[in-house]
Coordinates of C-alpha atoms in Angstrom, one line a residue:
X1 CA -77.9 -58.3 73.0
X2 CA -75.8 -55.1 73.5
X3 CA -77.5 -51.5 74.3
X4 CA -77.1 -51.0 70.9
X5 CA -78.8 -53.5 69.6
X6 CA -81.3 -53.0 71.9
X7 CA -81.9 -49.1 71.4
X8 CA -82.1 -50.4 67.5
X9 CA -84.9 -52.4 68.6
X10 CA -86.7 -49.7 70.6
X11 CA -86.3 -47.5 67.4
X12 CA -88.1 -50.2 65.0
X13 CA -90.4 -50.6 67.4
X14 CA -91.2 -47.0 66.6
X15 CA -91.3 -46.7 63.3
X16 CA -94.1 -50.0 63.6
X17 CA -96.1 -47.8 65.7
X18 CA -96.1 -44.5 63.6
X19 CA -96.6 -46.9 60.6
X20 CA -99.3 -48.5 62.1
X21 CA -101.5 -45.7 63.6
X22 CA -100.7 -43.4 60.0
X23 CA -97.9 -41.3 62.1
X24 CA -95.3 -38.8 61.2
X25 CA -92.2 -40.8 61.0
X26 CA -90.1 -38.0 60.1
X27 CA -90.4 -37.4 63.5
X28 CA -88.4 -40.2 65.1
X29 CA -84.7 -39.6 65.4
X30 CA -82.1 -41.3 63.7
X31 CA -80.7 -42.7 66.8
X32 CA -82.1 -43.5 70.4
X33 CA -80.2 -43.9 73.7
X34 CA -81.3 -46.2 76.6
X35 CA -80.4 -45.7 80.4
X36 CA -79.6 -48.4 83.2
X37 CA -82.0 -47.6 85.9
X38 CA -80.6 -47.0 89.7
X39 CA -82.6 -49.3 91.2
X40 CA -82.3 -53.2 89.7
X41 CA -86.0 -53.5 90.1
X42 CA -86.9 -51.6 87.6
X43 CA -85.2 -53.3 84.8
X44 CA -82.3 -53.9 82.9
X45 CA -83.0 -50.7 81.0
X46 CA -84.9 -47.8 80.1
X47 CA -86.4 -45.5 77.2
X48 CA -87.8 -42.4 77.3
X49 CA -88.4 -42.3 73.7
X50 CA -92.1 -41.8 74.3
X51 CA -91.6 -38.9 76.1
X52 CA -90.0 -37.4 73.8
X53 CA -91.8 -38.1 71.4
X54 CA -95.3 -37.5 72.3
X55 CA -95.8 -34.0 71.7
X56 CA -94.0 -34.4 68.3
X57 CA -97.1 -36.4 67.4
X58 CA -100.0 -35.6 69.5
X59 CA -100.3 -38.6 71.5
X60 CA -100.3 -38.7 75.4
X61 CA -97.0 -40.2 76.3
X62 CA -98.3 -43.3 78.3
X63 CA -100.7 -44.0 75.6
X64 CA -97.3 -43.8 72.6
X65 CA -95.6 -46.2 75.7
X66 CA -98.4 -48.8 75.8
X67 CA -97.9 -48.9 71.8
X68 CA -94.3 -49.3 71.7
X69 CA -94.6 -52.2 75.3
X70 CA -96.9 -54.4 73.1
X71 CA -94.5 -54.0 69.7
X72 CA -91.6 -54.5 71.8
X73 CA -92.7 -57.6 73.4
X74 CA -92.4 -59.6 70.7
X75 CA -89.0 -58.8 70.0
X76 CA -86.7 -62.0 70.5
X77 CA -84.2 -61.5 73.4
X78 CA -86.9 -59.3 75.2
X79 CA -88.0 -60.8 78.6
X80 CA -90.4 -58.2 79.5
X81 CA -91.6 -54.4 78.9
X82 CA -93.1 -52.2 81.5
X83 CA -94.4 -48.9 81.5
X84 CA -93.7 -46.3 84.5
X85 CA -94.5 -43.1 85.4
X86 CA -95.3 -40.5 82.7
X87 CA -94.4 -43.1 80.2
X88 CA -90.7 -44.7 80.6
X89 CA -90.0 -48.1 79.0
X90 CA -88.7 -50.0 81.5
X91 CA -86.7 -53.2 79.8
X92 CA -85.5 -57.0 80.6
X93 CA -83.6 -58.9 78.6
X94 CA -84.0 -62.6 79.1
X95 CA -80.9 -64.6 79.9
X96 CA -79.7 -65.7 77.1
X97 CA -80.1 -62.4 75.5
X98 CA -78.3 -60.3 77.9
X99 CA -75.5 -63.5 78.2
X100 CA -74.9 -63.4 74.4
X101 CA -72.7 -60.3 75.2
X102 CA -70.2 -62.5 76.5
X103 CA -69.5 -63.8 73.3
X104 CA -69.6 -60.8 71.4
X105 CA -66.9 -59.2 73.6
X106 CA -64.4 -62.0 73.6
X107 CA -64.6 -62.6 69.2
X108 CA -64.3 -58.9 69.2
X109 CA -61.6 -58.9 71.2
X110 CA -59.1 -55.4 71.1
X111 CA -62.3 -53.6 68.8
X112 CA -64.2 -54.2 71.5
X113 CA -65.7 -50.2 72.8
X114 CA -64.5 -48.9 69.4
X115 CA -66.9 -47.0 67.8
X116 CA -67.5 -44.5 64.9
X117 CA -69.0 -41.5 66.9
X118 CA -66.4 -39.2 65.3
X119 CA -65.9 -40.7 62.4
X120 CA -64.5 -38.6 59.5
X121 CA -63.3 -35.8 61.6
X122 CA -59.9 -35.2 61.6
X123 CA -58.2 -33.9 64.9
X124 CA -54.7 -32.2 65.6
X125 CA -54.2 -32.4 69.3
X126 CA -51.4 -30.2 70.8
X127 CA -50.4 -31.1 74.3
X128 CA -47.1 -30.5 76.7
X129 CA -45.2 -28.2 74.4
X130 CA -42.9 -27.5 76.8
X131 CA -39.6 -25.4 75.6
X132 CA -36.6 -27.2 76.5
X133 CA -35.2 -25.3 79.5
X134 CA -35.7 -28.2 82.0
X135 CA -36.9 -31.8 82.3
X136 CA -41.0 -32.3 82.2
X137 CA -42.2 -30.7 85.2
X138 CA -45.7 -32.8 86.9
X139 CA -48.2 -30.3 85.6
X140 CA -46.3 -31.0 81.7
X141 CA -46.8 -34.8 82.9
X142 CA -50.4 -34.7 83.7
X143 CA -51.1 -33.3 80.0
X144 CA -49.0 -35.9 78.9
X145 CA -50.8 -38.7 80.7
X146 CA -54.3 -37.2 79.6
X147 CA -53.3 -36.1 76.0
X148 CA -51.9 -39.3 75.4
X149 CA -55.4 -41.2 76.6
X150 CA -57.2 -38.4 74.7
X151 CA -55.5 -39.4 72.0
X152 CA -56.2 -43.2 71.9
X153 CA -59.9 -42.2 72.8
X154 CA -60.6 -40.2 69.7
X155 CA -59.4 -42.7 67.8
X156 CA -61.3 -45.3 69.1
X157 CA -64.3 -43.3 68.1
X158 CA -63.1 -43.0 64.9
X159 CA -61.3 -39.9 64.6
X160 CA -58.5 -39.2 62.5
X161 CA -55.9 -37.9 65.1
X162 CA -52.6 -35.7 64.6
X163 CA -50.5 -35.8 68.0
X164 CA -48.6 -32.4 68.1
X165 CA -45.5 -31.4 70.9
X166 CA -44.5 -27.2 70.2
X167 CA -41.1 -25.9 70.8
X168 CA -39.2 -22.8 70.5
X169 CA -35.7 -22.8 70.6
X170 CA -35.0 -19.2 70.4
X171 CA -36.3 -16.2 72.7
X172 CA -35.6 -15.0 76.3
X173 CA -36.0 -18.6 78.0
X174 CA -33.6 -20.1 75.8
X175 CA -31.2 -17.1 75.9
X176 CA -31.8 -17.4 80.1
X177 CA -31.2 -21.0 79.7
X178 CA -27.8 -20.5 77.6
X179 CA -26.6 -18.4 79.9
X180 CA -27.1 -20.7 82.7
X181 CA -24.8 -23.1 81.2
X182 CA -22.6 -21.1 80.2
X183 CA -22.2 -19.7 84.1
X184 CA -22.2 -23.7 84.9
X185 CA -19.7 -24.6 82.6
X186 CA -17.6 -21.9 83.9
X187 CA -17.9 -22.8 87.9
X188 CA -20.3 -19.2 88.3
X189 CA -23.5 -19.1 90.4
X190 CA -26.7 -19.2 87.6
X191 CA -27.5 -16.0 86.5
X192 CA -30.7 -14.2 88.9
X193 CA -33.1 -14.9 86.0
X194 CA -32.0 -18.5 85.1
X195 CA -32.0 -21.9 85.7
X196 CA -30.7 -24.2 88.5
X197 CA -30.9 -27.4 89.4
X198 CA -28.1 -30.2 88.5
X199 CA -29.4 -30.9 85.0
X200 CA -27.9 -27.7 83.8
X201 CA -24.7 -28.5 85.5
X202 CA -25.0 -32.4 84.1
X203 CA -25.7 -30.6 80.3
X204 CA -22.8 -27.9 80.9
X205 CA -20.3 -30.8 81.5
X206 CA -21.6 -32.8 78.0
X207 CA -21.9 -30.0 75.9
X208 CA -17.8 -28.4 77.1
X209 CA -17.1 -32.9 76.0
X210 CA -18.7 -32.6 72.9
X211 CA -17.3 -29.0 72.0
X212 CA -14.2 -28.1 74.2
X213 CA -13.3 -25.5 71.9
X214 CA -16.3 -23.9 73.1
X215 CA -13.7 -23.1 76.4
X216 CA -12.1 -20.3 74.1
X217 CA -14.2 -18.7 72.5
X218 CA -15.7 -15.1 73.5
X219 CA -19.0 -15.1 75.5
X220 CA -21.5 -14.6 73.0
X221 CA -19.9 -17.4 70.7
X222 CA -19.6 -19.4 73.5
X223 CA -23.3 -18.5 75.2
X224 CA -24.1 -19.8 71.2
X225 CA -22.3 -22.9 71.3
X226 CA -24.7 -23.5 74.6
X227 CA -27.5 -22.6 73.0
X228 CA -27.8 -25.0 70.2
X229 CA -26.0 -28.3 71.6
X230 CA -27.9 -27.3 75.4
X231 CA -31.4 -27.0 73.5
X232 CA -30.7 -29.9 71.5
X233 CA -29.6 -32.3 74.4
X234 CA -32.2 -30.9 76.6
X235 CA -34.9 -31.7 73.6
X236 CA -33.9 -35.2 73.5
X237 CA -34.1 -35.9 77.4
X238 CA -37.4 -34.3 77.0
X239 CA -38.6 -36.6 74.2
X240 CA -36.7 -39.7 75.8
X241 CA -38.3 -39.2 79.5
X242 CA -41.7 -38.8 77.6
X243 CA -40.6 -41.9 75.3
X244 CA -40.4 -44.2 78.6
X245 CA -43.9 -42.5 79.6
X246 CA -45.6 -44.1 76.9
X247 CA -46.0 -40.9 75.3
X248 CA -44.4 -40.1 71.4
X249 CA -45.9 -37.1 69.2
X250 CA -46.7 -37.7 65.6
X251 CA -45.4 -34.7 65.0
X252 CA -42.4 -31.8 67.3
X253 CA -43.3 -28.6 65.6
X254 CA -40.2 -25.8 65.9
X255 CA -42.1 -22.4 65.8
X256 CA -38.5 -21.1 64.3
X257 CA -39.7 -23.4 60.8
X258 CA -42.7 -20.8 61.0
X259 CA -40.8 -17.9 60.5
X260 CA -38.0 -19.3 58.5
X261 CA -40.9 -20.6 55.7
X262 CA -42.6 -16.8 55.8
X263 CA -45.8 -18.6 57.1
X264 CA -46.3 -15.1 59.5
X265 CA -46.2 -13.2 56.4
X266 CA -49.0 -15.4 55.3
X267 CA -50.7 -15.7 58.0
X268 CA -51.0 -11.6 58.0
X269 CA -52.1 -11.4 54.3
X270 CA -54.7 -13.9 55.4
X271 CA -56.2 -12.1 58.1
X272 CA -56.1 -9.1 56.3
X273 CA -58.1 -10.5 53.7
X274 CA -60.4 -10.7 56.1
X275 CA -60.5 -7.5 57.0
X276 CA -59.4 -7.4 60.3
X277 CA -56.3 -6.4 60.5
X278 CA -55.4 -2.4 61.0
X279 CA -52.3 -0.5 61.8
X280 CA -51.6 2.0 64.4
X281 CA -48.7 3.4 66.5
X282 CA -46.2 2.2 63.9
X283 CA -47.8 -1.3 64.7
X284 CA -50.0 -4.0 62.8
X285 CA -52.9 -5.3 65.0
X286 CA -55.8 -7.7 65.1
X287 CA -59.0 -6.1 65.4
X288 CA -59.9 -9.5 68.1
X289 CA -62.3 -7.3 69.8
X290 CA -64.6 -7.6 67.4
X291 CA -65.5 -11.2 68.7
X292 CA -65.6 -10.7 72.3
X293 CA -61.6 -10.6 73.3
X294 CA -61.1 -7.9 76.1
X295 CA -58.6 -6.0 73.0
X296 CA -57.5 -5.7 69.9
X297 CA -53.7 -7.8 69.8
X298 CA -50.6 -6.8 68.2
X299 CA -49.1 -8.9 65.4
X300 CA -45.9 -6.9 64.8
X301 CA -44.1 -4.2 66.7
X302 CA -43.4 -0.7 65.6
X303 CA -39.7 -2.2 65.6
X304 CA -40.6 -5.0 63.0
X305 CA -40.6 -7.6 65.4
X306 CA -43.2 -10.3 65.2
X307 CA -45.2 -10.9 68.2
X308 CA -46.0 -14.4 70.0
X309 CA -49.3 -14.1 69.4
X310 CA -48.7 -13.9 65.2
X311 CA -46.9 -16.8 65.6
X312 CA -49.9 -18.4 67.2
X313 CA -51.7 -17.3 64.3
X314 CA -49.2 -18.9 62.1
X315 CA -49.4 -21.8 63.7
X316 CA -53.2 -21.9 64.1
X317 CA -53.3 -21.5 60.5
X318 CA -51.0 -23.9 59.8
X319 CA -53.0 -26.8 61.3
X320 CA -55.7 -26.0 59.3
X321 CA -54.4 -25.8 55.6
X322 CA -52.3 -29.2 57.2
X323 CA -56.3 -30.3 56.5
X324 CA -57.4 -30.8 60.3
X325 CA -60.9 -30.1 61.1
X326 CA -60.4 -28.9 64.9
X327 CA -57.4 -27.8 66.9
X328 CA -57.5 -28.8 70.1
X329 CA -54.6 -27.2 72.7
X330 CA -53.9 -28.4 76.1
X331 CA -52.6 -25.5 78.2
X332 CA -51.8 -25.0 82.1
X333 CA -53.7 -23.2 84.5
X334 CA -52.1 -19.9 84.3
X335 CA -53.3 -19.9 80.6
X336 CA -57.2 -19.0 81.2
X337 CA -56.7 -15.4 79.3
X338 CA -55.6 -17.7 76.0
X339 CA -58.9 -18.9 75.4
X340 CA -60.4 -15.7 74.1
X341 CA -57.8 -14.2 72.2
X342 CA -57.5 -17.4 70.3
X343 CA -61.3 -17.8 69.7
X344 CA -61.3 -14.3 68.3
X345 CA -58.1 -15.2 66.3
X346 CA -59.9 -18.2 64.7
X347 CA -62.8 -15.9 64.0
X348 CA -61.0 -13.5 62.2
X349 CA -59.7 -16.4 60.0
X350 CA -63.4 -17.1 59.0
X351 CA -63.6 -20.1 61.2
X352 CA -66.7 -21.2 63.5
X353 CA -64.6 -22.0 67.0
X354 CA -67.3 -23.5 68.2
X355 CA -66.2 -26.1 65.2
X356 CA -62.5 -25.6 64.9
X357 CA -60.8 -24.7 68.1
X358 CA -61.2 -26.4 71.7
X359 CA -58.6 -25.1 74.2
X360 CA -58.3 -27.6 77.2
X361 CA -57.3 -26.1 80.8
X362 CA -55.4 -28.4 83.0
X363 CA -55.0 -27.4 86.8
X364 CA -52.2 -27.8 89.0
X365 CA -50.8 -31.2 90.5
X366 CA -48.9 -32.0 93.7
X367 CA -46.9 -35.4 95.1
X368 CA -47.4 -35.9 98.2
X369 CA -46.0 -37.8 100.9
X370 CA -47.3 -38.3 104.6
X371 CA -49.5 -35.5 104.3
X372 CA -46.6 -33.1 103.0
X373 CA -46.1 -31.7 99.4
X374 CA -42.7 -33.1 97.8
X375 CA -41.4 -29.5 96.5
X376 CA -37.9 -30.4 95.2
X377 CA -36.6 -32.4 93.0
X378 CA -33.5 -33.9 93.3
X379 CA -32.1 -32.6 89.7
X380 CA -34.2 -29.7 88.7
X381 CA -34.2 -28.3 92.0
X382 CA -37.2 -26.0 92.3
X383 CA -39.6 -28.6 90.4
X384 CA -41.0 -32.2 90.5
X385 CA -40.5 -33.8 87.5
X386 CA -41.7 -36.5 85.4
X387 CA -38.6 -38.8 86.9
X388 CA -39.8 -38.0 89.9
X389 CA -43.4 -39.1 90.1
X390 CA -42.4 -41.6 88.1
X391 CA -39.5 -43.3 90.5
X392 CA -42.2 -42.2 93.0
X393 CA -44.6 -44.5 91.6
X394 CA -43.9 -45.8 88.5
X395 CA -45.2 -45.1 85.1
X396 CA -48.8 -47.3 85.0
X397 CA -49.9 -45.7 88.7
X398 CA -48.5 -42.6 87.0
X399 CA -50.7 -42.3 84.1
X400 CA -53.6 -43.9 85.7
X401 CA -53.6 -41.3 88.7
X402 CA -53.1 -38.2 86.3
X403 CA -55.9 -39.7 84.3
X404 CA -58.5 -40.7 86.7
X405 CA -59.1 -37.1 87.4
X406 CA -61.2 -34.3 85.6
X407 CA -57.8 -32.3 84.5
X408 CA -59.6 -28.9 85.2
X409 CA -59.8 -30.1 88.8
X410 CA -56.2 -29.7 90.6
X411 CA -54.7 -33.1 92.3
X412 CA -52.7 -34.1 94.8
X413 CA -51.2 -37.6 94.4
X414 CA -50.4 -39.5 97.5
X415 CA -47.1 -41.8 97.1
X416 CA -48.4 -43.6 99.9
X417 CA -51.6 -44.4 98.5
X418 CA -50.3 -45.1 95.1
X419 CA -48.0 -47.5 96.1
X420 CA -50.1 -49.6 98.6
X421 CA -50.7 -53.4 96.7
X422 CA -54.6 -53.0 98.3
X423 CA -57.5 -52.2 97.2
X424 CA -58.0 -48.9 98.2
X425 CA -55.1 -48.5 95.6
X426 CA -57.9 -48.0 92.2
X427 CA -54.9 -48.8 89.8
X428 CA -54.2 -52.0 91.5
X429 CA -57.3 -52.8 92.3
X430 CA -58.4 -52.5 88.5
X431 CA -55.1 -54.4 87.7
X432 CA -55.9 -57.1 89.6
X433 CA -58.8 -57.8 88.0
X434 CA -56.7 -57.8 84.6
X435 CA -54.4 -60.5 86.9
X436 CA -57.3 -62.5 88.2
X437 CA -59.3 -63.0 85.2
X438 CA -55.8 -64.3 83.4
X439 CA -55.3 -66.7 86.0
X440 CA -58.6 -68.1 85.7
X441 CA -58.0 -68.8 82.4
X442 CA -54.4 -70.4 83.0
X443 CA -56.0 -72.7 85.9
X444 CA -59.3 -73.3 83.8
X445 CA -56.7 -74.5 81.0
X446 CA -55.0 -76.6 84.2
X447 CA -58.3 -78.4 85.1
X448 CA -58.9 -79.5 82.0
X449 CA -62.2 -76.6 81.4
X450 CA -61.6 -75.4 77.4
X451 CA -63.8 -72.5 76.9
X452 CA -65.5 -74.2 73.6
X453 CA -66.1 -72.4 70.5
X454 CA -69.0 -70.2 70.1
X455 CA -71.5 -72.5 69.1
X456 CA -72.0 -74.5 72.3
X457 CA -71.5 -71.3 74.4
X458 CA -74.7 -71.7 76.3
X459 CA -75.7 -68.0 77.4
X460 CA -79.0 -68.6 79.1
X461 CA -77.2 -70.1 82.3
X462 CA -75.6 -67.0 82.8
X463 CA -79.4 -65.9 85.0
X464 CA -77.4 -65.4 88.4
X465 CA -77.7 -62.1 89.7
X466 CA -73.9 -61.4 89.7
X467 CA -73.5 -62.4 86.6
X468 CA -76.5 -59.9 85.3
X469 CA -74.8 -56.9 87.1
X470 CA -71.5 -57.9 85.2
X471 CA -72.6 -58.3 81.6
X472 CA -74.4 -54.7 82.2
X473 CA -71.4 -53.1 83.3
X474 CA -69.4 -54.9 80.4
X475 CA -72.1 -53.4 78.0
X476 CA -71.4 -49.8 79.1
X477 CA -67.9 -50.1 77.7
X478 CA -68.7 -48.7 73.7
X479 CA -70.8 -45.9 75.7
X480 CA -68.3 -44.5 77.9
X481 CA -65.5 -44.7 75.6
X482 CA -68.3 -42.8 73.6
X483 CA -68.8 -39.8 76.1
X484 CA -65.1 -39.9 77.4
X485 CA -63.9 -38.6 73.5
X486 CA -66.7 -36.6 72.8
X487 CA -66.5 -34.6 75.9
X488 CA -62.5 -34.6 76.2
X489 CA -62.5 -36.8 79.5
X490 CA -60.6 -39.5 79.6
X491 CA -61.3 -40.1 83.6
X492 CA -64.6 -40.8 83.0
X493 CA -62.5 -44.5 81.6
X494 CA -60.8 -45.3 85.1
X495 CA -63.6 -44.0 86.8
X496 CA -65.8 -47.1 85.0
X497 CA -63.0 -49.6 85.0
X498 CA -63.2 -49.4 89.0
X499 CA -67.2 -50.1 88.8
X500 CA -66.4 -52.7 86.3
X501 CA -63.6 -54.0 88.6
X502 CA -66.1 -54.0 91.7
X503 CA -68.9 -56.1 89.6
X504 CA -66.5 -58.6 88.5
X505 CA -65.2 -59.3 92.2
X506 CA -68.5 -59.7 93.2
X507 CA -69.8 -61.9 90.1
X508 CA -66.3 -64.0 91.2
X509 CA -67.0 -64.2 95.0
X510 CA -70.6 -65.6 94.4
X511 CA -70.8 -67.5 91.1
X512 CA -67.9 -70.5 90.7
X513 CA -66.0 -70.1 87.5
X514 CA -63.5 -73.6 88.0
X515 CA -65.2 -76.7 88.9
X516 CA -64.3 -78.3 92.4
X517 CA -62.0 -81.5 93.1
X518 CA -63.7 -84.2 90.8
X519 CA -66.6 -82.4 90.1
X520 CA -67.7 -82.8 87.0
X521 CA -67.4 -79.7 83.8
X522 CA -70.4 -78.7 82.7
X523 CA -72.2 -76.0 80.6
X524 CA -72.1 -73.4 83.2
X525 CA -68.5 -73.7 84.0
X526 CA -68.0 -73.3 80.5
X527 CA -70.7 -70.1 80.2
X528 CA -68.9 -68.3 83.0
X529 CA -65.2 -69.1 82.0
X530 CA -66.3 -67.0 78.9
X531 CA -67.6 -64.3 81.2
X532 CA -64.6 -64.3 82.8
X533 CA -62.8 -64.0 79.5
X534 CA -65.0 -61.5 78.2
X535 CA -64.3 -59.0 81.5
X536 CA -60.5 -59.4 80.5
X537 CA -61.3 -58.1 77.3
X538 CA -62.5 -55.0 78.7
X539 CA -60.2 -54.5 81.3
X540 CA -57.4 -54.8 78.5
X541 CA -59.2 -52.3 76.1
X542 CA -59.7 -50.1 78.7
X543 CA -56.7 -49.8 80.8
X544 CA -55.1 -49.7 77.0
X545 CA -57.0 -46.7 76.5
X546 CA -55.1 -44.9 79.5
X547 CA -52.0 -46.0 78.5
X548 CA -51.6 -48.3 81.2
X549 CA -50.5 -52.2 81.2
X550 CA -53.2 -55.3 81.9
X551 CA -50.5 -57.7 83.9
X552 CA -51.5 -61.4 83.4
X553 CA -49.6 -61.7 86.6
X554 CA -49.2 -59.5 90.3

């Protein structure tokens, strides 16, 4: 019996009750939740439903608990039922109930933890949007690690999910990053303002081999020629170094396509249909004070020139009539004084942003070595990048480390730590549970131990205490893959896969999957080989979920 199934029970129950004692049953919800008590002792489970319920209806909550104990004990799978305190339901499941999971995990297999939480909401999630002046920087990585996972968590709760990388290629970074090739290409120190590091030497030297012409012509041709083949090589390192990450967009949105199809022109008509929009100083502006944003923002200068923040609009607007529910951003710590202008923008668009618009704020990440920041990198010169944590590390300690983390907390990643094959290591400590659980299988296969089909799974010998603590971890899998995509928090994934990891080790050192020498197979060798199996499962789905590899092998 899953939680689900159980809190379905716990629901029926209720609706027996209210129908038995004349009740209003339009007072039960649609759904109930259980909990897993601290302490073992007190059950498998608990409800509070008759709390909650009780001054709904009138009745003292012990008294609606009593009720809902006696309906509840007749429900098959249900060991016992025990009231406590002010009226929790505390729950056992008999053995074979609480065993049966097994089998449900390992013939669901990869839909195992899916669910339908967000079903029929349809998502666009921006994340990195880096402009190609330089390789992925480690704060653009850890919104690549936790975007991605976001990503494949929504999903899994049924959402209907656009992934989005934004670029510019024009404006005063670009024209700074031009420049610096151009001075590269040419043997000159890198303008003050621009960019060092060997990559721009390494692009220099491939654009002059693709264009030599470029050697002749007049600065600002030749700061041109940089502009487009630089931006263009740069933007495929970008999407190649992400590509090898694990990481690939649905969709790279150019903000130049917003201007080139007038879509800031519409944007404005929009907004002033609203009414918001005003004009003053020779300038058009956004009235954005009028829902709560310190002041009012300018769309176009007195020169004509559009501002950054229409083309936010634009683009903001362009998600939406793309047909996407809510817009979800991902932006860096220096980008706290974003979220209120672009509330207010959405508002002035008629939106709700409590409904439409979620900006995400990740903080800032170090590598660290012997106690020490690593400040430079050995081609961007002033950054770490992607290649570097990465070579550091490698990509599935990568991802899992920039994932196990709350992103609005800042990090520092230990190399040392990272790279250590112990188990004070948490991504090879949950990987070795994805190795171990594979190589029970192969040496169950060895000894001549089939797992058996379904039918003479025998789930009531799975009563060992071990093996309890397991299957209740293994049923908190749909729940936290739940809560990590409703509440945008994709650590709270590793975070369980270590607990998992730990109740499987135990369940392993105390219960014997693989009979011994000549001992004979039986019943329970087969019950916990699919225990064993059914932990795999999860440690598969969930490690998938991050982005990260379940080696059959370490």
């Amino acid at each position: 019996m899953t939680p689900a199934e159980l809190a379905e029970a716990v629901l029926a129950a209720a609706h027996s009750v209210f129908a038995d004692r004349g009740l209003d049953r339009s007072a039960l919800p649609e759904h109930t939740t259980l909990e897993r008590p601290r302490n073992p002792e007190h059950g498998d489970y608990a409800a509070t439903l008759a709390l909650q319920l009780s001054k709904k209806v009138g009745v003292p909550p012990r008294e609606l608990a009593t009720a809902l104990a006696t309906e509840l004990g007749s429900t098959a799978g249900i060991k016992s039922v025990e009231i406590a305190g002010p009226g929790f339901l505390n729950i056992r499941l008999d053995a074979a109930a609480a065993g049966q999971l097994a089998r449900t995990i390992v013939e669901a297999g990869e839909e195992y933890g899916r669910g339908d939480r967000l079903a029929g909401l349809k998502i666009n999630l921006e994340f990195v949007s880096a402009n190609p002046t330089g390789p992925v920087h480690i704060g653009g990585v850890r919104w690549a690690a936790v975007g991605d996972a976001l990503s494949r968590l929504l999903r899994a709760a049924g959402a209907e999910v656009g992934t989005e990388y934004y670029f510019n290629d024009a404006g005063s970074q670009i024209d700074r990053f031009a420049r610096s090739l151009l001075a590269a290409a040419r043997g000159e120190a890198a303008p003050e303002d621009g960019y060092g590091g060997a990559y721009i030497a390494e692009i220099a030297a491939e654009v002059t081999s693709r264009r030599p012409e470029v050697e002749s012509l007049d600065e600002a041709a030749a700061q041109e020629v940089f502009r487009v083949e630089g931006v263009a090589l740069m933007f495929e390192e970008i999407k190649s170094s992400l590509r090898d990450f694990g990481v690939e967009f649905d969709t790279y949105f150019n903000e130049k396509d917003l201007h080139d199809r007038g879509e800031l022109e519409h944007a404005l008509t929009r907004l002033r249909e609203q009414g918001h929009v005003f004009d003053a100083d020779g300038a058009t502006w956004l009235r954005t004070t009028d829902f709560g944003d310190d002041k009012d923002r300018v769309l176009r200068k007195s020169n004509g020139e559009w501002t950054y923040f229409a083309a936010d609009c634009a683009y903001y607007l362009d998600k939406r009539e793309r047909g996407f529910d809510r817009v979800v951003i991902m932006l860096g710590a220096d980008h706290h004084g974003y979220i209120g202008r672009m509330r207010a923008m959405a508002a002035c668009f008629g939106d709700d942003p409590e409904q439409t618009l979620e900006i995400l704020i990740g903080q800032l990440v170090n590598l660290v070595r012997d106690g020490a920041p690593v400040r430079m990198s050995k081609r961007a010169g002033t950054v770490v990048t992607l290649e570097d944590l990465v070579d550091a590390i490698g990509v599935d300690a990568s991802r899992y480390a920039l994932a196990r983390y709350s992103s609005d907390s800042p990090i520092d990643i230990d190399i040392e730590l990272w790279t250590r094959a112990t188990r004070d290591n948490p991504v090879y400590y949950v990987q070795y549970v994805a190795a171990r659980t594979a190589n029970v299988a192969r040496n169950a296969a060895e000894v001549g131990l089939p797992r058996g089909d379904a039918d003479s799974f025998r789930p009531e010998l799975l009563d060992h205490d071990k093996e309890n603590d397991l299957l209740k971890a293994l049923a908190e899998f749909p729940a936290v893959v739940a809560a990590a995509a409703e509440l945008r928090e994709p650590h709270r994934v590793a975070r369980y896969l270590e607990d998992l990891a730990g109740a499987y080790h135990r369940f392993y050192d105390n219960c014997r999957i693989l009979p011994r020498g000549d001992e004979k197979v039986t019943d329970l060798h087969r019950a916990r080989l699919w225990l064993n199996d059914a932990t795999r499962v999860v440690i598969a789905n969930g490690l998938r979920l991050l982005g990260v590899s379940a080696p059959e092998r370490m």
